[in-house]
PDB file of C-alpha atoms in Angstrom:
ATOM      1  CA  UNK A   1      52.213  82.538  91.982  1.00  0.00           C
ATOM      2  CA  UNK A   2      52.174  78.869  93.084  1.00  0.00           C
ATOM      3  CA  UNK A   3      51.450  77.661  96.355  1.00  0.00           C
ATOM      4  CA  UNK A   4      51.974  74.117  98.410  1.00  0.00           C
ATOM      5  CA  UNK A   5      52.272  72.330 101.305  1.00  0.00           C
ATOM      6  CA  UNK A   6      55.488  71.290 102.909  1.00  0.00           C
ATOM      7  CA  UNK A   7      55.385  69.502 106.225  1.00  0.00           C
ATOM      8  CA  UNK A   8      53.777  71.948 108.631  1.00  0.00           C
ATOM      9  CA  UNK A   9      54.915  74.669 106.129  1.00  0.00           C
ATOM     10  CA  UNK A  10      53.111  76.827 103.112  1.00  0.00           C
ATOM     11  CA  UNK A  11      55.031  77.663 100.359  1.00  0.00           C
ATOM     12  CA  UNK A  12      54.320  80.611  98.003  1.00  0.00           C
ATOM     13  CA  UNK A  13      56.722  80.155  94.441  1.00  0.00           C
ATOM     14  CA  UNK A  14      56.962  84.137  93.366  1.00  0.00           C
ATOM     15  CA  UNK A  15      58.756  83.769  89.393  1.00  0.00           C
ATOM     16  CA  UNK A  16      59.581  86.812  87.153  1.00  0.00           C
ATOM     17  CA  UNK A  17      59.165  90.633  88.843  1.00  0.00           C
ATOM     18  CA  UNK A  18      58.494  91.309  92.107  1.00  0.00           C
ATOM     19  CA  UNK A  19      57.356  94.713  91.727  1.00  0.00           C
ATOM     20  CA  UNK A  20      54.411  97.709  92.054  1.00  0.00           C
ATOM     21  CA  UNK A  21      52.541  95.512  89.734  1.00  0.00           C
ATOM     22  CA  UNK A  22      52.709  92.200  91.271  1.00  0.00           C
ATOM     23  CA  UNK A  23      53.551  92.671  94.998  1.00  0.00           C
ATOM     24  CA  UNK A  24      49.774  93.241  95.790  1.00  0.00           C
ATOM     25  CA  UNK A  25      49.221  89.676  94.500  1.00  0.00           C
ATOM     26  CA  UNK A  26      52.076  88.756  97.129  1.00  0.00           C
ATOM     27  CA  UNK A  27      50.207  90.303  99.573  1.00  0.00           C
ATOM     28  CA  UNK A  28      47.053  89.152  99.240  1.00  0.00           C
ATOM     29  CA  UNK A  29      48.058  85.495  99.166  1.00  0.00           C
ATOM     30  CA  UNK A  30      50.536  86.157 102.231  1.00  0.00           C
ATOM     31  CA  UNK A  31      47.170  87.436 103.764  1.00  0.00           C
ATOM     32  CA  UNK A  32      44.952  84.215 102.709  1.00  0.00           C
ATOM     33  CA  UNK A  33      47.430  81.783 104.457  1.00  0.00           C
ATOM     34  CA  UNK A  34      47.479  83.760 107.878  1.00  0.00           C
ATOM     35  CA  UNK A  35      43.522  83.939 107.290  1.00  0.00           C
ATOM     36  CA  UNK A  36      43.206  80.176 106.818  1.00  0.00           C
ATOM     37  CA  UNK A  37      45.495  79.493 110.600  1.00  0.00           C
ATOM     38  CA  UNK A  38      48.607  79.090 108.863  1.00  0.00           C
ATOM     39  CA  UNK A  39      51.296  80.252 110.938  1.00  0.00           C
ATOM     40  CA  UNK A  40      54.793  78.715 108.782  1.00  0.00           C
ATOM     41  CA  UNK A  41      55.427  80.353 105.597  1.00  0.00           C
ATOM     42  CA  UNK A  42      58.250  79.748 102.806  1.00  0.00           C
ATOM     43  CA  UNK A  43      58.389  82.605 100.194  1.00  0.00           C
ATOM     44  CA  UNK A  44      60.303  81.081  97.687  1.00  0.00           C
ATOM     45  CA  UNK A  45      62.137  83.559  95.501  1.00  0.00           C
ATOM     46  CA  UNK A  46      64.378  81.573  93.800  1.00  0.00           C
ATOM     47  CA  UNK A  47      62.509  82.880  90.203  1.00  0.00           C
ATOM     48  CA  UNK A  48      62.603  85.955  91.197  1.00  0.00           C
ATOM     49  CA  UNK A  49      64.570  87.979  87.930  1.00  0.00           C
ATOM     50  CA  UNK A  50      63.538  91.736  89.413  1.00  0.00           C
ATOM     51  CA  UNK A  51      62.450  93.353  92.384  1.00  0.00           C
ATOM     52  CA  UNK A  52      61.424  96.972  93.204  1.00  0.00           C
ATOM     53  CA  UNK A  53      61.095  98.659  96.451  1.00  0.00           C
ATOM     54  CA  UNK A  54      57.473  97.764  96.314  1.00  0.00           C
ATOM     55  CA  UNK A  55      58.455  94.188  96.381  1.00  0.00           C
ATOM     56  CA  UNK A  56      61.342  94.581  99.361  1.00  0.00           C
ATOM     57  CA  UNK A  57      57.712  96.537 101.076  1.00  0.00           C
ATOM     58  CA  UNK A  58      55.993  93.236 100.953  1.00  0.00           C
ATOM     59  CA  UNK A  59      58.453  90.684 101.670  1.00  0.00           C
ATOM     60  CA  UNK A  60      59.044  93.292 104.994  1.00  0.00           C
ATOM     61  CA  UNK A  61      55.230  93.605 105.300  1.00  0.00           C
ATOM     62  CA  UNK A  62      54.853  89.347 105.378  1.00  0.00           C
ATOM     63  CA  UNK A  63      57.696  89.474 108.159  1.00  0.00           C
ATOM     64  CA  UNK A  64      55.706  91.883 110.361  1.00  0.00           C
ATOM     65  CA  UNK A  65      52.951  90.180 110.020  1.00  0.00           C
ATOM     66  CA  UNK A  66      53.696  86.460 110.340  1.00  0.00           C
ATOM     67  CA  UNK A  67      55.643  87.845 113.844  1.00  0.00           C
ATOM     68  CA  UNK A  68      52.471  89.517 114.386  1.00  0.00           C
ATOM     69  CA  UNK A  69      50.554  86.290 114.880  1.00  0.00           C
ATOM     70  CA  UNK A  70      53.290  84.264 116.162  1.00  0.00           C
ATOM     71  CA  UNK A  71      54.421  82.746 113.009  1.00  0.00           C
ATOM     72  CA  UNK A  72      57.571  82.421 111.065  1.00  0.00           C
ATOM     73  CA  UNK A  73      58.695  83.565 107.577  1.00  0.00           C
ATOM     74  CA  UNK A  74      61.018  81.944 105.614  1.00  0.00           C
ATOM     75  CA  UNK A  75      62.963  82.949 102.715  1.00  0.00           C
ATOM     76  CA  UNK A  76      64.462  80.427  99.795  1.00  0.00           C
ATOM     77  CA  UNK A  77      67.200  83.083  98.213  1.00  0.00           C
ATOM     78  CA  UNK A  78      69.769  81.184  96.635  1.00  0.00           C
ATOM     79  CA  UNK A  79      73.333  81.777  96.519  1.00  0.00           C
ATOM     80  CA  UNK A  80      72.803  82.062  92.621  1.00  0.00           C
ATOM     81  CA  UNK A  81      69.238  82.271  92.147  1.00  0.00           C
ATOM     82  CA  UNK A  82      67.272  83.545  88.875  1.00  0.00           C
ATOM     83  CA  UNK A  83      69.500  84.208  85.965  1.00  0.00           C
ATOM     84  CA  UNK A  84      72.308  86.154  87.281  1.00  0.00           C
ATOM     85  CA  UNK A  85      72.998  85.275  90.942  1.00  0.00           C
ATOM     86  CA  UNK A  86      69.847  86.463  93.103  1.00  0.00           C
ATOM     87  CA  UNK A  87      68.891  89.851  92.246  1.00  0.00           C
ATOM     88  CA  UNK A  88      66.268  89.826  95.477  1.00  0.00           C
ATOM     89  CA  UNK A  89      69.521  89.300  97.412  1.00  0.00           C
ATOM     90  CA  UNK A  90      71.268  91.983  96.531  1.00  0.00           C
ATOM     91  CA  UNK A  91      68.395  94.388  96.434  1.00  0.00           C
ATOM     92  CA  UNK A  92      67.854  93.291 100.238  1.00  0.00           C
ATOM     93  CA  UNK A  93      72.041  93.307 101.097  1.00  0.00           C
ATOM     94  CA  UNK A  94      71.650  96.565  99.266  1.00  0.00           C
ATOM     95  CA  UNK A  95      69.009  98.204 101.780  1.00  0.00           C
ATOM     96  CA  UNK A  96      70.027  96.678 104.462  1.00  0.00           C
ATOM     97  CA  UNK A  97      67.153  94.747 105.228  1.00  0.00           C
ATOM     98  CA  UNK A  98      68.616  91.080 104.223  1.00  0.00           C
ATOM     99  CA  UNK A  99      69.602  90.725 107.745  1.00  0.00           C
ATOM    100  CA  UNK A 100      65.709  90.989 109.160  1.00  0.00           C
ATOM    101  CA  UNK A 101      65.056  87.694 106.986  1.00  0.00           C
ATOM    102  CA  UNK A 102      65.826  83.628 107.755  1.00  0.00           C
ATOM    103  CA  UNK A 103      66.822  82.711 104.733  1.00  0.00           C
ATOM    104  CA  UNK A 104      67.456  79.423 103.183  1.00  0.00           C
ATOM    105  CA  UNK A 105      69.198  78.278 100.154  1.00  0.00           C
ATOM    106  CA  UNK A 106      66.243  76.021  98.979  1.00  0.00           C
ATOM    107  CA  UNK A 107      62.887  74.338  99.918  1.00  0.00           C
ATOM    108  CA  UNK A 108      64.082  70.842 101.594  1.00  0.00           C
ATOM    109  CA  UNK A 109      66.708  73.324 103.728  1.00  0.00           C
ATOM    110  CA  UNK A 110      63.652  76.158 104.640  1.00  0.00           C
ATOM    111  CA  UNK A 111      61.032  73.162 105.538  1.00  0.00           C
ATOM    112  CA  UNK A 112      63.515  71.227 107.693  1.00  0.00           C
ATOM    113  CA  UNK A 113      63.995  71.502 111.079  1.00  0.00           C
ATOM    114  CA  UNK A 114      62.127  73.055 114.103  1.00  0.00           C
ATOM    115  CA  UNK A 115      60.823  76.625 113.811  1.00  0.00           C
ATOM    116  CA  UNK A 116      63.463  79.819 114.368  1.00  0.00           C
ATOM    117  CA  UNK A 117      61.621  81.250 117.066  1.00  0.00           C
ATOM    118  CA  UNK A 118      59.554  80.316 119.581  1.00  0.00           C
TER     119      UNK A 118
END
């Protein structure tokens, strides 16, 4: 996991399985930003080959909580993302939690503009 600055925004890069084995790693650094004040927060998925219901938990988990504090969570899910056309996408269409997520079709798209919400 990779993370960076974008603007006012913090960007987390998740690559390869988002699953039982790696989603506490998600969560932890989810939990660092809000720790360290940071309110905007880009999960980028876009590398994303596989993803469990562990990993839909988390990515539902970092929504509650970034609303929790007054903050905003962003999701980069590309039309075709990965190797075969966003798997995380379908997995969320699929449990029909996709809906509960902003989500953007890259970084410059998710770190433009003015926040969501207020």
């Amino acid at each position: 996991m990779q993370g960076e600055q974008r603007g006012e925004w913090t960007v987390l890069r998740v690559a390869g399985e988002l699953d039982l084995a790696t989603s506490p790693l998600v969560r932890q650094h989810v939990h660092e930003a809000v720790a360290e004040g940071r309110r905007l927060l880009v999960l980028d998925l876009s590398d994303v080959l596989f993803c469990d219901s562990s990993g839909v938990g988390v990515l539902v988990a970092a929504r509650r909580l970034m609303r929790s504090c007054s903050g905003e969570l962003r999701l980069i899910l590309p039309a075709r993302g990965a190797e075969d056309g966003s798997h995380v996408n379908r997995v969320l269409a699929a449990l029909g939690v996709r809906r509960l997520f902003d989500c953007y079709p890259d970084l410059a798209s998710a770190a433009a503009g003015a926040r969501l919400t207020a």
